Each structure stands twice: as structure tokens, then as C-alpha cells.
Coordinates of C-alpha atoms in Angstrom, one line a residue:
M1 CA -0.1 0.3 0.2
N2 CA 2.4 2.4 1.1
R3 CA 4.2 2.0 -2.7
A4 CA 1.0 2.5 -4.7
A5 CA 1.1 5.8 -2.8
L6 CA 5.3 7.0 -3.3
L7 CA 3.8 5.7 -6.8
I8 CA 1.3 8.1 -7.5
C9 CA 3.1 11.1 -5.4
A10 CA 5.8 10.0 -7.7
A11 CA 3.6 10.5 -11.1
T12 CA 1.9 13.6 -9.9
L13 CA 5.1 15.7 -8.6
P14 CA 6.4 16.7 -12.2
L15 CA 2.4 18.0 -12.4
A16 CA 3.4 20.4 -9.1
G17 CA 5.3 22.8 -11.4
C18 CA 2.8 23.2 -14.0
V19 CA -0.2 24.6 -11.7
S20 CA -0.1 27.8 -11.1
F21 CA -2.9 30.4 -9.4
G22 CA -2.2 33.7 -11.6
A23 CA 1.1 35.6 -12.0
K24 CA 2.7 37.1 -9.7
P25 CA 2.0 40.5 -8.3
P26 CA 4.1 43.6 -8.3
K27 CA 5.7 44.7 -5.9
S28 CA 3.6 47.5 -5.8
L29 CA 1.1 49.2 -8.5
L30 CA 1.3 52.6 -10.0
V31 CA -1.6 55.4 -9.2
L32 CA -2.3 59.2 -10.6
T33 CA -2.3 62.0 -7.9
S34 CA -3.7 65.7 -8.5
D35 CA -1.4 68.3 -7.8
A36 CA -4.3 70.7 -7.3
V37 CA -6.4 69.8 -3.9
V38 CA -10.2 70.8 -3.4
P39 CA -10.1 71.8 0.7
V40 CA -11.7 69.2 2.9
G41 CA -15.3 70.2 4.0
Q42 CA -15.3 72.6 1.3
V43 CA -18.9 72.9 0.4
R44 CA -20.1 73.6 -3.9
D45 CA -23.7 73.9 -5.4
S46 CA -24.3 73.2 -8.5
A47 CA -27.3 75.7 -8.3
T48 CA -24.6 78.4 -7.4
A49 CA -21.6 77.2 -9.0
R50 CA -21.1 75.3 -13.0
A51 CA -21.5 71.8 -12.9
I52 CA -19.3 69.9 -15.3
V53 CA -19.5 65.9 -16.2
V54 CA -15.8 64.4 -17.0
D55 CA -16.3 60.9 -19.0
V56 CA -13.5 58.0 -19.1
P57 CA -12.2 59.0 -21.7
G58 CA -11.7 55.8 -24.7
S59 CA -8.2 54.5 -25.2
A60 CA -6.4 52.0 -27.6
A61 CA -6.5 48.7 -26.2
A62 CA -2.7 48.6 -26.0
L63 CA -3.3 51.8 -23.1
A64 CA -6.5 49.8 -22.2
T65 CA -4.6 47.5 -19.8
A66 CA -2.9 47.6 -16.4
R67 CA 0.7 47.6 -17.8
V68 CA 2.4 50.6 -18.7
P69 CA 3.1 50.9 -22.8
V70 CA 7.1 51.9 -24.1
E71 CA 6.6 52.6 -27.7
V72 CA 9.9 51.5 -28.5
T73 CA 9.9 52.8 -32.4
P74 CA 7.1 54.3 -34.1
T75 CA 5.8 51.5 -34.9
T76 CA 6.7 48.9 -31.8
L77 CA 5.3 49.0 -28.5
A78 CA 6.8 47.1 -25.5
Y79 CA 5.7 47.0 -21.7
V80 CA 7.7 47.9 -18.9
K81 CA 8.4 45.5 -16.8
D82 CA 7.1 44.9 -12.9
A83 CA 4.9 48.5 -13.5
Q84 CA 1.4 47.9 -13.5
W85 CA -1.5 50.3 -12.7
S86 CA -3.7 50.4 -9.9
E87 CA -7.0 50.5 -12.4
P88 CA -7.5 51.4 -16.6
P89 CA -5.3 54.6 -16.4
A90 CA -8.4 56.1 -18.7
R91 CA -10.4 55.5 -15.4
L92 CA -7.1 57.0 -13.3
F93 CA -6.6 60.1 -15.7
A94 CA -10.6 60.9 -15.6
R95 CA -10.5 61.2 -12.1
L96 CA -6.9 63.3 -12.4
V97 CA -8.5 65.7 -14.3
S98 CA -12.3 66.1 -12.6
D99 CA -10.1 66.2 -9.0
T100 CA -7.9 69.3 -11.2
L101 CA -10.8 70.9 -12.5
A102 CA -12.6 71.0 -8.9
A103 CA -9.7 72.4 -7.5
R104 CA -8.5 75.2 -10.2
T105 CA -12.1 76.5 -11.5
G106 CA -14.5 75.9 -8.9
R107 CA -16.9 74.0 -11.1
V108 CA -19.0 71.2 -9.2
V109 CA -18.0 67.7 -11.0
I110 CA -20.6 65.3 -11.4
T111 CA -21.2 61.8 -12.9
P112 CA -23.3 61.3 -16.1
V113 CA -26.1 59.8 -13.2
Q114 CA -26.7 63.4 -11.6
A115 CA -26.6 65.1 -14.7
V116 CA -29.8 64.1 -16.4
G117 CA -32.2 67.3 -16.7
G118 CA -29.3 69.6 -15.9
A119 CA -28.0 71.7 -18.1
N120 CA -23.6 71.0 -17.5
D121 CA -20.8 71.1 -19.5
Q122 CA -19.3 67.8 -20.9
L123 CA -15.8 66.9 -21.3
G124 CA -15.1 64.0 -23.1
G125 CA -12.6 62.4 -25.4
T126 CA -9.8 59.5 -26.4
L127 CA -6.7 59.0 -24.5
R128 CA -4.1 58.9 -27.1
R129 CA -0.8 58.2 -25.4
F130 CA 0.0 57.7 -21.8
G131 CA 3.5 55.6 -21.9
L132 CA 7.1 56.2 -21.9
D133 CA 8.7 56.5 -25.1
A134 CA 12.0 55.2 -25.3
T135 CA 13.8 56.5 -28.1
G136 CA 12.8 60.1 -26.2
R137 CA 13.4 59.0 -23.0
Q138 CA 10.5 60.6 -21.9
A139 CA 6.9 60.3 -20.5
V140 CA 4.0 60.9 -22.5
V141 CA 0.6 61.9 -22.3
A142 CA -1.6 62.7 -25.0
Y143 CA -6.1 63.7 -24.8
D144 CA -7.9 64.9 -27.5
A145 CA -10.4 66.5 -25.4
T146 CA -14.2 67.5 -27.0
L147 CA -16.3 70.2 -25.2
S148 CA -20.0 71.0 -25.0
R149 CA -20.8 73.8 -23.3
A150 CA -24.0 74.2 -21.6
G151 CA -26.4 76.7 -23.8
Q152 CA -23.9 76.5 -26.8
S153 CA -24.5 74.2 -29.9
G154 CA -21.2 73.6 -31.2
T155 CA -19.1 71.5 -29.5
E156 CA -14.6 72.1 -28.8
T157 CA -11.6 70.2 -29.9
R158 CA -8.2 70.4 -28.5
R159 CA -5.7 68.7 -28.4
F160 CA -3.4 68.3 -24.9
E161 CA 0.4 67.1 -24.5
A162 CA 2.8 66.9 -22.1
Q163 CA 6.4 65.3 -22.3
V164 CA 8.7 64.5 -19.1
P165 CA 12.3 63.3 -19.2
V166 CA 13.1 60.0 -17.2
A167 CA 16.2 58.4 -15.8
A168 CA 15.3 55.0 -17.2
I169 CA 12.7 53.3 -18.8
D170 CA 12.2 51.0 -15.7
A171 CA 9.0 51.0 -13.4
E172 CA 11.0 53.2 -10.6
S173 CA 10.7 55.8 -13.4
A174 CA 7.6 55.6 -15.0
G175 CA 4.8 56.1 -12.4
P176 CA 6.7 59.7 -11.3
A177 CA 6.9 61.0 -14.3
L178 CA 3.6 59.6 -16.1
N179 CA 1.8 61.3 -12.7
Q180 CA 3.6 65.2 -13.8
A181 CA 2.7 64.5 -17.1
A182 CA -1.0 64.1 -16.6
N183 CA -1.1 66.7 -13.9
Q184 CA 0.4 69.2 -17.0
V185 CA -2.1 68.3 -19.5
A186 CA -5.2 68.5 -16.3
T187 CA -4.1 71.4 -15.5
Q188 CA -3.9 72.6 -19.2
I189 CA -7.6 71.1 -19.4
A190 CA -8.5 73.1 -16.9
D191 CA -7.1 76.9 -17.8
W192 CA -9.2 76.0 -20.8
V193 CA -12.5 75.0 -19.2
G194 CA -12.1 77.5 -16.8
R195 CA -12.3 80.3 -19.1

């Protein structure tokens, strides 16, 4: 009986190396934080201040992942080893833009559900670039924005872009540089929307 148990264990031992319960998680996850902060406890009312809806931007499949893209050449893409976002970059970027708009313009930022029936501005767009450029050794954020202002019939469009130098194309450099570039773009957007 012991011999049969040993044979079963010996037969299953090679399979132990084949079984995996998911990829090894990274040591940490990347997030975006806004440089512009709304004071704690400050009340804003859409009855007295203009409101705006910030949509989560669309993006290419290469950006709709938790991994950080690196443009190796104009036609070649790779990903930064061990760098991973806490959630899709488009959502992180929309939240950063919302925080920046609220802090810099005094606008009330509301969700699409809260906007039903109200006359609100609406900011949407496409996140074109959100990663590292290996040839230029920089973090690049590019956003094509659309803005519909309440009470106006047309839609405005504008491209925003920021580049921040990086010391190396690695996980440690990617997060801070992309956060800085995203904040520069968010500030540009807030200045445009706030006029």
C-alpha cells in the first residue's frame, strides 16, 4: 500500500510545477494623484456654481490595460517590466482631471447619472498616448478633448500633450513621470474649460 502511494506521488510531482494560480503580483501598483486639491469640507452647490461632467476617455487597446506601454519605435510597442496600474489608466486620468477641474475652476464635477435633466458642460475625449517613449527617454501623455458647453450649440475640440524626461525606462521612473505629465495635461484642460 505504501508503494502504491509513493508511485502516485511520484507521478503527480512533475505536474506541481505546471500548476499556477495566477501571475506573481508586482511589489506595488501605480496610481495618479492630483497636484491640485480641493480643501476638505468645502461645499459646492451646482445651483450656484457651474457643473461639468467628465467622461472616462476612450483609448486604444494598448492603453486599456494595467501595464505601462513603451514606444520602442514609432511602430513597435513593449511594456515596462514590473510596472502595473491599480486600475485602467483612462479611469485614473478621468479622476485626476475631475480633481484638477474642481480645484482650479471651482466647478462642481458630477457624474453622468447626476447630470440627467441639468444644463451642464460635458468633457470627453480620447487618451492617445499614456506611456513612455524609449527613443526620447520621456513620459508622454496626449489627450484629444471634446467640450460641450451648456447653452452653446457647438462642440469644441483640442489636443493636449505633455512630455516629462525619465532617467530610465523602468517601473521606478514610469509612475512619477507619468503622474507629472498627466497633471500638466489636467492643468491645461482646466485652464481651457475654466475660461
